[in-house]
PDB file of N, CA and C in Angstrom:
ATOM      1  N   UNK A   1     -82.294 -14.966  95.393  1.00 87.00           N
ATOM      2  CA  UNK A   1     -83.260 -14.572  94.373  1.00 87.00           C
ATOM      3  C   UNK A   1     -82.672 -14.923  93.007  1.00 87.00           C
ATOM      4  N   UNK A   2     -83.447 -15.619  92.205  1.00 93.00           N
ATOM      5  CA  UNK A   2     -82.947 -15.999  90.879  1.00 93.00           C
ATOM      6  C   UNK A   2     -83.236 -14.898  89.851  1.00 93.00           C
ATOM      7  N   UNK A   3     -82.687 -15.080  88.657  1.00 94.00           N
ATOM      8  CA  UNK A   3     -82.812 -14.061  87.614  1.00 94.00           C
ATOM      9  C   UNK A   3     -84.265 -13.851  87.194  1.00 94.00           C
ATOM     10  N   UNK A   4     -85.040 -14.913  87.154  1.00 95.00           N
ATOM     11  CA  UNK A   4     -86.450 -14.783  86.777  1.00 95.00           C
ATOM     12  C   UNK A   4     -87.207 -13.908  87.778  1.00 95.00           C
ATOM     13  N   UNK A   5     -86.949 -14.098  89.070  1.00 95.00           N
ATOM     14  CA  UNK A   5     -87.596 -13.274  90.098  1.00 95.00           C
ATOM     15  C   UNK A   5     -87.169 -11.815  89.969  1.00 95.00           C
ATOM     16  N   UNK A   6     -85.885 -11.590  89.700  1.00 96.00           N
ATOM     17  CA  UNK A   6     -85.394 -10.222  89.524  1.00 96.00           C
ATOM     18  C   UNK A   6     -86.073  -9.559  88.328  1.00 96.00           C
ATOM     19  N   UNK A   7     -86.216 -10.305  87.251  1.00 96.00           N
ATOM     20  CA  UNK A   7     -86.857  -9.773  86.043  1.00 96.00           C
ATOM     21  C   UNK A   7     -88.316  -9.426  86.302  1.00 96.00           C
ATOM     22  N   UNK A   8     -89.002 -10.272  87.069  1.00 97.00           N
ATOM     23  CA  UNK A   8     -90.405 -10.011  87.413  1.00 97.00           C
ATOM     24  C   UNK A   8     -90.523  -8.736  88.240  1.00 97.00           C
ATOM     25  N   UNK A   9     -89.655  -8.600  89.242  1.00 97.00           N
ATOM     26  CA  UNK A   9     -89.682  -7.402  90.093  1.00 97.00           C
ATOM     27  C   UNK A   9     -89.340  -6.167  89.265  1.00 97.00           C
ATOM     28  N   UNK A  10     -88.355  -6.281  88.386  1.00 98.00           N
ATOM     29  CA  UNK A  10     -87.993  -5.139  87.539  1.00 98.00           C
ATOM     30  C   UNK A  10     -89.177  -4.707  86.673  1.00 98.00           C
ATOM     31  N   UNK A  11     -89.931  -5.662  86.161  1.00 98.00           N
ATOM     32  CA  UNK A  11     -91.115  -5.333  85.375  1.00 98.00           C
ATOM     33  C   UNK A  11     -92.157  -4.584  86.194  1.00 98.00           C
ATOM     34  N   UNK A  12     -92.336  -5.011  87.441  1.00 98.00           N
ATOM     35  CA  UNK A  12     -93.271  -4.299  88.331  1.00 98.00           C
ATOM     36  C   UNK A  12     -92.777  -2.884  88.622  1.00 98.00           C
ATOM     37  N   UNK A  13     -91.462  -2.741  88.779  1.00 98.00           N
ATOM     38  CA  UNK A  13     -90.891  -1.410  89.029  1.00 98.00           C
ATOM     39  C   UNK A  13     -91.132  -0.505  87.827  1.00 98.00           C
ATOM     40  N   UNK A  14     -90.913  -1.015  86.627  1.00 98.00           N
ATOM     41  CA  UNK A  14     -91.169  -0.222  85.419  1.00 98.00           C
ATOM     42  C   UNK A  14     -92.636   0.213  85.389  1.00 98.00           C
ATOM     43  N   UNK A  15     -93.529  -0.694  85.738  1.00 98.00           N
ATOM     44  CA  UNK A  15     -94.960  -0.353  85.746  1.00 98.00           C
ATOM     45  C   UNK A  15     -95.249   0.816  86.688  1.00 98.00           C
ATOM     46  N   UNK A  16     -94.657   0.813  87.895  1.00 98.00           N
ATOM     47  CA  UNK A  16     -94.933   1.921  88.821  1.00 98.00           C
ATOM     48  C   UNK A  16     -94.211   3.196  88.396  1.00 98.00           C
ATOM     49  N   UNK A  17     -93.042   3.052  87.769  1.00 98.00           N
ATOM     50  CA  UNK A  17     -92.343   4.253  87.293  1.00 98.00           C
ATOM     51  C   UNK A  17     -93.148   4.951  86.198  1.00 98.00           C
ATOM     52  N   UNK A  18     -93.952   4.199  85.477  1.00 98.00           N
ATOM     53  CA  UNK A  18     -94.799   4.785  84.440  1.00 98.00           C
ATOM     54  C   UNK A  18     -95.978   5.554  85.034  1.00 98.00           C
ATOM     55  N   UNK A  19     -96.084   5.592  86.375  1.00 98.00           N
ATOM     56  CA  UNK A  19     -97.120   6.400  87.032  1.00 98.00           C
ATOM     57  C   UNK A  19     -96.536   7.660  87.654  1.00 98.00           C
ATOM     58  N   UNK A  20     -95.228   7.892  87.448  1.00 98.00           N
ATOM     59  CA  UNK A  20     -94.558   9.080  88.005  1.00 98.00           C
ATOM     60  C   UNK A  20     -94.385  10.099  86.880  1.00 98.00           C
ATOM     61  N   UNK A  21     -94.868  11.306  87.140  1.00 95.00           N
ATOM     62  CA  UNK A  21     -94.825  12.368  86.135  1.00 95.00           C
ATOM     63  C   UNK A  21     -94.115  13.595  86.675  1.00 95.00           C
ATOM     64  N   UNK A  22     -93.402  14.275  85.791  1.00 86.00           N
ATOM     65  CA  UNK A  22     -92.930  15.617  86.075  1.00 86.00           C
ATOM     66  C   UNK A  22     -94.187  16.485  85.935  1.00 86.00           C
ATOM     67  N   UNK A  23     -94.517  17.300  86.942  1.00 87.00           N
ATOM     68  CA  UNK A  23     -95.760  18.089  86.865  1.00 87.00           C
ATOM     69  C   UNK A  23     -95.851  19.001  85.640  1.00 87.00           C
ATOM     70  N   UNK A  24     -94.710  19.320  85.029  1.00 85.00           N
ATOM     71  CA  UNK A  24     -94.723  20.233  83.884  1.00 85.00           C
ATOM     72  C   UNK A  24     -94.783  19.526  82.537  1.00 85.00           C
ATOM     73  N   UNK A  25     -94.664  18.177  82.549  1.00 89.00           N
ATOM     74  CA  UNK A  25     -94.617  17.423  81.291  1.00 89.00           C
ATOM     75  C   UNK A  25     -95.651  16.299  81.352  1.00 89.00           C
ATOM     76  N   UNK A  26     -96.534  16.185  80.359  1.00 90.00           N
ATOM     77  CA  UNK A  26     -97.612  15.185  80.411  1.00 90.00           C
ATOM     78  C   UNK A  26     -97.189  13.774  79.979  1.00 90.00           C
ATOM     79  N   UNK A  27     -95.929  13.406  80.243  1.00 94.00           N
ATOM     80  CA  UNK A  27     -95.423  12.075  79.908  1.00 94.00           C
ATOM     81  C   UNK A  27     -94.681  11.550  81.136  1.00 94.00           C
ATOM     82  N   UNK A  28     -94.808  10.248  81.405  1.00 97.00           N
ATOM     83  CA  UNK A  28     -94.162   9.695  82.597  1.00 97.00           C
ATOM     84  C   UNK A  28     -92.642   9.679  82.459  1.00 97.00           C
ATOM     85  N   UNK A  29     -91.949   9.607  83.600  1.00 97.00           N
ATOM     86  CA  UNK A  29     -90.492   9.700  83.617  1.00 97.00           C
ATOM     87  C   UNK A  29     -89.812   8.527  82.920  1.00 97.00           C
ATOM     88  N   UNK A  30     -90.455   7.363  82.907  1.00 97.00           N
ATOM     89  CA  UNK A  30     -89.861   6.206  82.238  1.00 97.00           C
ATOM     90  C   UNK A  30     -89.842   6.426  80.725  1.00 97.00           C
ATOM     91  N   UNK A  31     -90.980   6.830  80.163  1.00 97.00           N
ATOM     92  CA  UNK A  31     -91.068   7.068  78.716  1.00 97.00           C
ATOM     93  C   UNK A  31     -90.224   8.272  78.294  1.00 97.00           C
ATOM     94  N   UNK A  32     -90.000   9.212  79.223  1.00 96.00           N
ATOM     95  CA  UNK A  32     -89.140  10.352  78.922  1.00 96.00           C
ATOM     96  C   UNK A  32     -87.665   9.953  78.851  1.00 96.00           C
ATOM     97  N   UNK A  33     -87.341   8.753  79.321  1.00 97.00           N
ATOM     98  CA  UNK A  33     -85.955   8.298  79.287  1.00 97.00           C
ATOM     99  C   UNK A  33     -85.135   8.788  80.461  1.00 97.00           C
ATOM    100  N   UNK A  34     -85.800   9.155  81.547  1.00 97.00           N
ATOM    101  CA  UNK A  34     -85.102   9.679  82.716  1.00 97.00           C
ATOM    102  C   UNK A  34     -84.574   8.574  83.638  1.00 97.00           C
ATOM    103  N   UNK A  35     -84.960   7.328  83.396  1.00 98.00           N
ATOM    104  CA  UNK A  35     -84.465   6.201  84.194  1.00 98.00           C
ATOM    105  C   UNK A  35     -83.304   5.568  83.430  1.00 98.00           C
ATOM    106  N   UNK A  36     -82.122   5.624  84.003  1.00 98.00           N
ATOM    107  CA  UNK A  36     -80.928   5.089  83.342  1.00 98.00           C
ATOM    108  C   UNK A  36     -80.627   3.654  83.747  1.00 98.00           C
ATOM    109  N   UNK A  37     -80.940   3.273  84.986  1.00 98.00           N
ATOM    110  CA  UNK A  37     -80.598   1.931  85.450  1.00 98.00           C
ATOM    111  C   UNK A  37     -81.563   1.496  86.542  1.00 98.00           C
ATOM    112  N   UNK A  38     -81.978   0.226  86.481  1.00 98.00           N
ATOM    113  CA  UNK A  38     -82.743  -0.418  87.545  1.00 98.00           C
ATOM    114  C   UNK A  38     -81.974  -1.688  87.882  1.00 98.00           C
ATOM    115  N   UNK A  39     -81.474  -1.783  89.108  1.00 98.00           N
ATOM    116  CA  UNK A  39     -80.678  -2.929  89.530  1.00 98.00           C
ATOM    117  C   UNK A  39     -81.313  -3.572  90.755  1.00 98.00           C
ATOM    118  N   UNK A  40     -81.954  -4.728  90.548  1.00 98.00           N
ATOM    119  CA  UNK A  40     -82.573  -5.471  91.646  1.00 98.00           C
ATOM    120  C   UNK A  40     -81.501  -6.387  92.238  1.00 98.00           C
ATOM    121  N   UNK A  41     -81.218  -6.219  93.519  1.00 97.00           N
ATOM    122  CA  UNK A  41     -80.166  -6.986  94.198  1.00 97.00           C
ATOM    123  C   UNK A  41     -80.746  -8.254  94.826  1.00 97.00           C
ATOM    124  N   UNK A  42     -79.852  -9.198  95.137  1.00 96.00           N
ATOM    125  CA  UNK A  42     -80.262 -10.458  95.759  1.00 96.00           C
ATOM    126  C   UNK A  42     -80.931 -10.258  97.117  1.00 96.00           C
ATOM    127  N   UNK A  43     -80.592  -9.159  97.810  1.00 96.00           N
ATOM    128  CA  UNK A  43     -81.172  -8.909  99.137  1.00 96.00           C
ATOM    129  C   UNK A  43     -82.490  -8.130  99.069  1.00 96.00           C
ATOM    130  N   UNK A  44     -83.077  -8.044  97.874  1.00 96.00           N
ATOM    131  CA  UNK A  44     -84.378  -7.381  97.636  1.00 96.00           C
ATOM    132  C   UNK A  44     -84.316  -5.857  97.731  1.00 96.00           C
ATOM    133  N   UNK A  45     -83.108  -5.307  97.677  1.00 98.00           N
ATOM    134  CA  UNK A  45     -82.990  -3.858  97.564  1.00 98.00           C
ATOM    135  C   UNK A  45     -82.843  -3.513  96.089  1.00 98.00           C
ATOM    136  N   UNK A  46     -83.129  -2.259  95.763  1.00 98.00           N
ATOM    137  CA  UNK A  46     -83.089  -1.813  94.372  1.00 98.00           C
ATOM    138  C   UNK A  46     -82.287  -0.528  94.283  1.00 98.00           C
ATOM    139  N   UNK A  47     -81.374  -0.473  93.329  1.00 98.00           N
ATOM    140  CA  UNK A  47     -80.656   0.757  93.007  1.00 98.00           C
ATOM    141  C   UNK A  47     -81.194   1.269  91.681  1.00 98.00           C
ATOM    142  N   UNK A  48     -81.564   2.537  91.669  1.00 98.00           N
ATOM    143  CA  UNK A  48     -82.062   3.166  90.447  1.00 98.00           C
ATOM    144  C   UNK A  48     -81.227   4.409  90.177  1.00 98.00           C
ATOM    145  N   UNK A  49     -80.709   4.525  88.961  1.00 98.00           N
ATOM    146  CA  UNK A  49     -80.064   5.745  88.506  1.00 98.00           C
ATOM    147  C   UNK A  49     -81.060   6.470  87.626  1.00 98.00           C
ATOM    148  N   UNK A  50     -81.279   7.734  87.944  1.00 97.00           N
ATOM    149  CA  UNK A  50     -82.204   8.528  87.142  1.00 97.00           C
ATOM    150  C   UNK A  50     -81.679   9.942  87.014  1.00 97.00           C
ATOM    151  N   UNK A  51     -82.257  10.675  86.101  1.00 96.00           N
ATOM    152  CA  UNK A  51     -81.861  12.056  85.876  1.00 96.00           C
ATOM    153  C   UNK A  51     -83.114  12.910  85.728  1.00 96.00           C
ATOM    154  N   UNK A  52     -82.916  14.165  85.446  1.00 94.00           N
ATOM    155  CA  UNK A  52     -84.014  15.078  85.156  1.00 94.00           C
ATOM    156  C   UNK A  52     -83.768  15.709  83.796  1.00 94.00           C
ATOM    157  N   UNK A  53     -84.812  16.254  83.207  1.00 89.00           N
ATOM    158  CA  UNK A  53     -84.665  16.890  81.905  1.00 89.00           C
ATOM    159  C   UNK A  53     -83.832  18.158  82.022  1.00 89.00           C
ATOM    160  N   UNK A  54     -83.773  18.737  83.222  1.00 86.00           N
ATOM    161  CA  UNK A  54     -82.945  19.918  83.491  1.00 86.00           C
ATOM    162  C   UNK A  54     -82.380  19.787  84.911  1.00 86.00           C
ATOM    163  N   UNK A  55     -81.104  20.109  85.111  1.00 84.00           N
ATOM    164  CA  UNK A  55     -80.493  19.951  86.431  1.00 84.00           C
ATOM    165  C   UNK A  55     -81.174  20.763  87.537  1.00 84.00           C
ATOM    166  N   UNK A  56     -81.803  21.872  87.191  1.00 88.00           N
ATOM    167  CA  UNK A  56     -82.445  22.724  88.191  1.00 88.00           C
ATOM    168  C   UNK A  56     -83.958  22.518  88.240  1.00 88.00           C
ATOM    169  N   UNK A  57     -84.399  21.303  88.020  1.00 87.00           N
ATOM    170  CA  UNK A  57     -85.830  20.972  88.005  1.00 87.00           C
ATOM    171  C   UNK A  57     -86.484  21.385  89.327  1.00 87.00           C
ATOM    172  N   UNK A  58     -87.485  22.250  89.282  1.00 89.00           N
ATOM    173  CA  UNK A  58     -88.123  22.713  90.520  1.00 89.00           C
ATOM    174  C   UNK A  58     -88.912  21.612  91.248  1.00 89.00           C
ATOM    175  N   UNK A  59     -89.264  20.542  90.542  1.00 90.00           N
ATOM    176  CA  UNK A  59     -90.040  19.459  91.162  1.00 90.00           C
ATOM    177  C   UNK A  59     -89.156  18.281  91.566  1.00 90.00           C
ATOM    178  N   UNK A  60     -87.846  18.474  91.593  1.00 92.00           N
ATOM    179  CA  UNK A  60     -86.904  17.371  91.831  1.00 92.00           C
ATOM    180  C   UNK A  60     -87.211  16.605  93.115  1.00 92.00           C
ATOM    181  N   UNK A  61     -87.348  17.299  94.222  1.00 93.00           N
ATOM    182  CA  UNK A  61     -87.589  16.619  95.499  1.00 93.00           C
ATOM    183  C   UNK A  61     -88.880  15.813  95.469  1.00 93.00           C
ATOM    184  N   UNK A  62     -89.926  16.386  94.910  1.00 94.00           N
ATOM    185  CA  UNK A  62     -91.220  15.713  94.809  1.00 94.00           C
ATOM    186  C   UNK A  62     -91.106  14.449  93.962  1.00 94.00           C
ATOM    187  N   UNK A  63     -90.447  14.568  92.818  1.00 96.00           N
ATOM    188  CA  UNK A  63     -90.324  13.420  91.903  1.00 96.00           C
ATOM    189  C   UNK A  63     -89.486  12.320  92.538  1.00 96.00           C
ATOM    190  N   UNK A  64     -88.351  12.668  93.133  1.00 96.00           N
ATOM    191  CA  UNK A  64     -87.493  11.661  93.779  1.00 96.00           C
ATOM    192  C   UNK A  64     -88.242  10.913  94.876  1.00 96.00           C
ATOM    193  N   UNK A  65     -88.990  11.629  95.693  1.00 96.00           N
ATOM    194  CA  UNK A  65     -89.738  10.973  96.773  1.00 96.00           C
ATOM    195  C   UNK A  65     -90.860  10.113  96.209  1.00 96.00           C
ATOM    196  N   UNK A  66     -91.499  10.563  95.139  1.00 97.00           N
ATOM    197  CA  UNK A  66     -92.549   9.776  94.489  1.00 97.00           C
ATOM    198  C   UNK A  66     -91.966   8.469  93.949  1.00 97.00           C
ATOM    199  N   UNK A  67     -90.800   8.545  93.308  1.00 98.00           N
ATOM    200  CA  UNK A  67     -90.133   7.342  92.792  1.00 98.00           C
ATOM    201  C   UNK A  67     -89.819   6.392  93.939  1.00 98.00           C
ATOM    202  N   UNK A  68     -89.184   6.893  94.995  1.00 98.00           N
ATOM    203  CA  UNK A  68     -88.796   6.047  96.124  1.00 98.00           C
ATOM    204  C   UNK A  68     -90.023   5.365  96.748  1.00 98.00           C
ATOM    205  N   UNK A  69     -91.053   6.137  97.024  1.00 98.00           N
ATOM    206  CA  UNK A  69     -92.259   5.606  97.657  1.00 98.00           C
ATOM    207  C   UNK A  69     -92.910   4.529  96.793  1.00 98.00           C
ATOM    208  N   UNK A  70     -93.040   4.796  95.499  1.00 98.00           N
ATOM    209  CA  UNK A  70     -93.710   3.842  94.613  1.00 98.00           C
ATOM    210  C   UNK A  70     -92.876   2.580  94.407  1.00 98.00           C
ATOM    211  N   UNK A  71     -91.565   2.722  94.262  1.00 98.00           N
ATOM    212  CA  UNK A  71     -90.715   1.543  94.076  1.00 98.00           C
ATOM    213  C   UNK A  71     -90.725   0.690  95.342  1.00 98.00           C
ATOM    214  N   UNK A  72     -90.675   1.326  96.506  1.00 98.00           N
ATOM    215  CA  UNK A  72     -90.685   0.569  97.760  1.00 98.00           C
ATOM    216  C   UNK A  72     -92.032  -0.092  98.036  1.00 98.00           C
ATOM    217  N   UNK A  73     -93.074   0.318  97.316  1.00 98.00           N
ATOM    218  CA  UNK A  73     -94.386  -0.319  97.479  1.00 98.00           C
ATOM    219  C   UNK A  73     -94.525  -1.580  96.622  1.00 98.00           C
ATOM    220  N   UNK A  74     -93.560  -1.819  95.737  1.00 98.00           N
ATOM    221  CA  UNK A  74     -93.608  -2.978  94.848  1.00 98.00           C
ATOM    222  C   UNK A  74     -93.360  -4.254  95.656  1.00 98.00           C
ATOM    223  N   UNK A  75     -94.194  -5.265  95.434  1.00 96.00           N
ATOM    224  CA  UNK A  75     -94.028  -6.547  96.107  1.00 96.00           C
ATOM    225  C   UNK A  75     -92.659  -7.123  95.774  1.00 96.00           C
ATOM    226  N   UNK A  76     -91.921  -7.501  96.821  1.00 96.00           N
ATOM    227  CA  UNK A  76     -90.593  -8.077  96.640  1.00 96.00           C
ATOM    228  C   UNK A  76     -89.460  -7.084  96.822  1.00 96.00           C
ATOM    229  N   UNK A  77     -89.777  -5.798  96.975  1.00 98.00           N
ATOM    230  CA  UNK A  77     -88.749  -4.769  97.177  1.00 98.00           C
ATOM    231  C   UNK A  77     -88.704  -4.402  98.657  1.00 98.00           C
ATOM    232  N   UNK A  78     -87.518  -4.536  99.233  1.00 98.00           N
ATOM    233  CA  UNK A  78     -87.312  -4.181 100.642  1.00 98.00           C
ATOM    234  C   UNK A  78     -87.057  -2.684 100.799  1.00 98.00           C
ATOM    235  N   UNK A  79     -86.166  -2.144  99.969  1.00 98.00           N
ATOM    236  CA  UNK A  79     -85.869  -0.711  99.996  1.00 98.00           C
ATOM    237  C   UNK A  79     -85.304  -0.286  98.648  1.00 98.00           C
ATOM    238  N   UNK A  80     -85.367   1.023  98.401  1.00 98.00           N
ATOM    239  CA  UNK A  80     -84.894   1.559  97.122  1.00 98.00           C
ATOM    240  C   UNK A  80     -83.901   2.683  97.373  1.00 98.00           C
ATOM    241  N   UNK A  81     -82.811   2.654  96.631  1.00 97.00           N
ATOM    242  CA  UNK A  81     -81.811   3.707  96.666  1.00 97.00           C
ATOM    243  C   UNK A  81     -81.885   4.431  95.321  1.00 97.00           C
ATOM    244  N   UNK A  82     -82.318   5.684  95.356  1.00 97.00           N
ATOM    245  CA  UNK A  82     -82.483   6.458  94.125  1.00 97.00           C
ATOM    246  C   UNK A  82     -81.276   7.376  93.967  1.00 97.00           C
ATOM    247  N   UNK A  83     -80.505   7.152  92.918  1.00 97.00           N
ATOM    248  CA  UNK A  83     -79.307   7.957  92.647  1.00 97.00           C
ATOM    249  C   UNK A  83     -79.612   8.953  91.544  1.00 97.00           C
ATOM    250  N   UNK A  84     -79.446  10.226  91.849  1.00 95.00           N
ATOM    251  CA  UNK A  84     -79.647  11.276  90.854  1.00 95.00           C
ATOM    252  C   UNK A  84     -78.324  11.485  90.126  1.00 95.00           C
ATOM    253  N   UNK A  85     -78.338  11.273  88.821  1.00 96.00           N
ATOM    254  CA  UNK A  85     -77.123  11.400  88.015  1.00 96.00           C
ATOM    255  C   UNK A  85     -77.375  12.358  86.848  1.00 96.00           C
ATOM    256  N   UNK A  86     -76.305  12.967  86.374  1.00 93.00           N
ATOM    257  CA  UNK A  86     -76.436  13.882  85.236  1.00 93.00           C
ATOM    258  C   UNK A  86     -75.480  13.520  84.103  1.00 93.00           C
ATOM    259  N   UNK A  87     -74.912  12.328  84.171  1.00 93.00           N
ATOM    260  CA  UNK A  87     -74.062  11.805  83.108  1.00 93.00           C
ATOM    261  C   UNK A  87     -74.613  10.469  82.670  1.00 93.00           C
ATOM    262  N   UNK A  88     -74.966  10.251  81.456  1.00 94.00           N
ATOM    263  CA  UNK A  88     -74.951  11.260  80.399  1.00 94.00           C
ATOM    264  C   UNK A  88     -76.077  12.262  80.587  1.00 94.00           C
ATOM    265  N   UNK A  89     -75.863  13.449  80.071  1.00 93.00           N
ATOM    266  CA  UNK A  89     -76.894  14.484  80.160  1.00 93.00           C
ATOM    267  C   UNK A  89     -78.117  14.036  79.368  1.00 93.00           C
ATOM    268  N   UNK A  90     -79.299  14.283  79.920  1.00 94.00           N
ATOM    269  CA  UNK A  90     -80.541  13.907  79.246  1.00 94.00           C
ATOM    270  C   UNK A  90     -80.731  14.772  78.005  1.00 94.00           C
ATOM    271  N   UNK A  91     -81.242  14.161  76.949  1.00 93.00           N
ATOM    272  CA  UNK A  91     -81.677  14.931  75.783  1.00 93.00           C
ATOM    273  C   UNK A  91     -82.885  14.226  75.156  1.00 93.00           C
ATOM    274  N   UNK A  92     -83.511  14.876  74.204  1.00 93.00           N
ATOM    275  CA  UNK A  92     -84.765  14.385  73.629  1.00 93.00           C
ATOM    276  C   UNK A  92     -84.631  13.025  72.956  1.00 93.00           C
ATOM    277  N   UNK A  93     -83.436  12.653  72.544  1.00 94.00           N
ATOM    278  CA  UNK A  93     -83.256  11.359  71.882  1.00 94.00           C
ATOM    279  C   UNK A  93     -83.484  10.189  72.843  1.00 94.00           C
ATOM    280  N   UNK A  94     -83.511  10.441  74.133  1.00 95.00           N
ATOM    281  CA  UNK A  94     -83.705   9.383  75.132  1.00 95.00           C
ATOM    282  C   UNK A  94     -85.181   9.033  75.333  1.00 95.00           C
ATOM    283  N   UNK A  95     -86.062   9.848  74.788  1.00 95.00           N
ATOM    284  CA  UNK A  95     -87.491   9.596  74.934  1.00 95.00           C
ATOM    285  C   UNK A  95     -87.929   8.422  74.065  1.00 95.00           C
ATOM    286  N   UNK A  96     -88.941   7.712  74.536  1.00 96.00           N
ATOM    287  CA  UNK A  96     -89.524   6.648  73.722  1.00 96.00           C
ATOM    288  C   UNK A  96     -90.283   7.274  72.558  1.00 96.00           C
ATOM    289  N   UNK A  97     -90.588   6.450  71.574  1.00 95.00           N
ATOM    290  CA  UNK A  97     -91.378   6.922  70.435  1.00 95.00           C
ATOM    291  C   UNK A  97     -92.737   7.441  70.913  1.00 95.00           C
ATOM    292  N   UNK A  98     -93.310   6.742  71.888  1.00 92.00           N
ATOM    293  CA  UNK A  98     -94.609   7.151  72.450  1.00 92.00           C
ATOM    294  C   UNK A  98     -94.517   8.556  73.057  1.00 92.00           C
ATOM    295  N   UNK A  99     -93.437   8.814  73.789  1.00 94.00           N
ATOM    296  CA  UNK A  99     -93.261  10.137  74.419  1.00 94.00           C
ATOM    297  C   UNK A  99     -93.103  11.219  73.350  1.00 94.00           C
ATOM    298  N   UNK A 100     -92.332  10.920  72.317  1.00 94.00           N
ATOM    299  CA  UNK A 100     -92.132  11.895  71.238  1.00 94.00           C
ATOM    300  C   UNK A 100     -93.456  12.256  70.568  1.00 94.00           C
ATOM    301  N   UNK A 101     -94.269  11.235  70.316  1.00 93.00           N
ATOM    302  CA  UNK A 101     -95.580  11.489  69.703  1.00 93.00           C
ATOM    303  C   UNK A 101     -96.459  12.329  70.624  1.00 93.00           C
ATOM    304  N   UNK A 102     -96.470  11.975  71.910  1.00 91.00           N
ATOM    305  CA  UNK A 102     -97.291  12.700  72.889  1.00 91.00           C
ATOM    306  C   UNK A 102     -96.902  14.182  72.974  1.00 91.00           C
ATOM    307  N   UNK A 103     -95.595  14.442  72.856  1.00 91.00           N
ATOM    308  CA  UNK A 103     -95.108  15.820  72.981  1.00 91.00           C
ATOM    309  C   UNK A 103     -94.973  16.531  71.649  1.00 91.00           C
ATOM    310  N   UNK A 104     -95.299  15.832  70.555  1.00 90.00           N
ATOM    311  CA  UNK A 104     -95.288  16.473  69.241  1.00 90.00           C
ATOM    312  C   UNK A 104     -93.917  16.594  68.608  1.00 90.00           C
ATOM    313  N   UNK A 105     -93.003  15.681  68.941  1.00 87.00           N
ATOM    314  CA  UNK A 105     -91.656  15.712  68.343  1.00 87.00           C
ATOM    315  C   UNK A 105     -91.566  14.782  67.169  1.00 87.00           C
TER     316      UNK A 105
END
């Protein structure tokens, strides 16, 4: 897989990640800055590092499964490995400008 193909797949992954929401926050997880890394491998697998706005997020299992299911539905993705990380700790500065406006920050 060449770099152009990886970039195309990564763009599709970002598009589906923008459809995943924390049920308590009306902004998608991508715009919230909860996605730290998207790594498309040559073998069509994807590693994603993500976090939550709080380590004890009650919707964690639901969100992780939603991410995995949606990423694995992307054309060109064989499987997805979702890594939950808490370093660096999430804070409001990681949100996009759009997310800040939506949430009134």
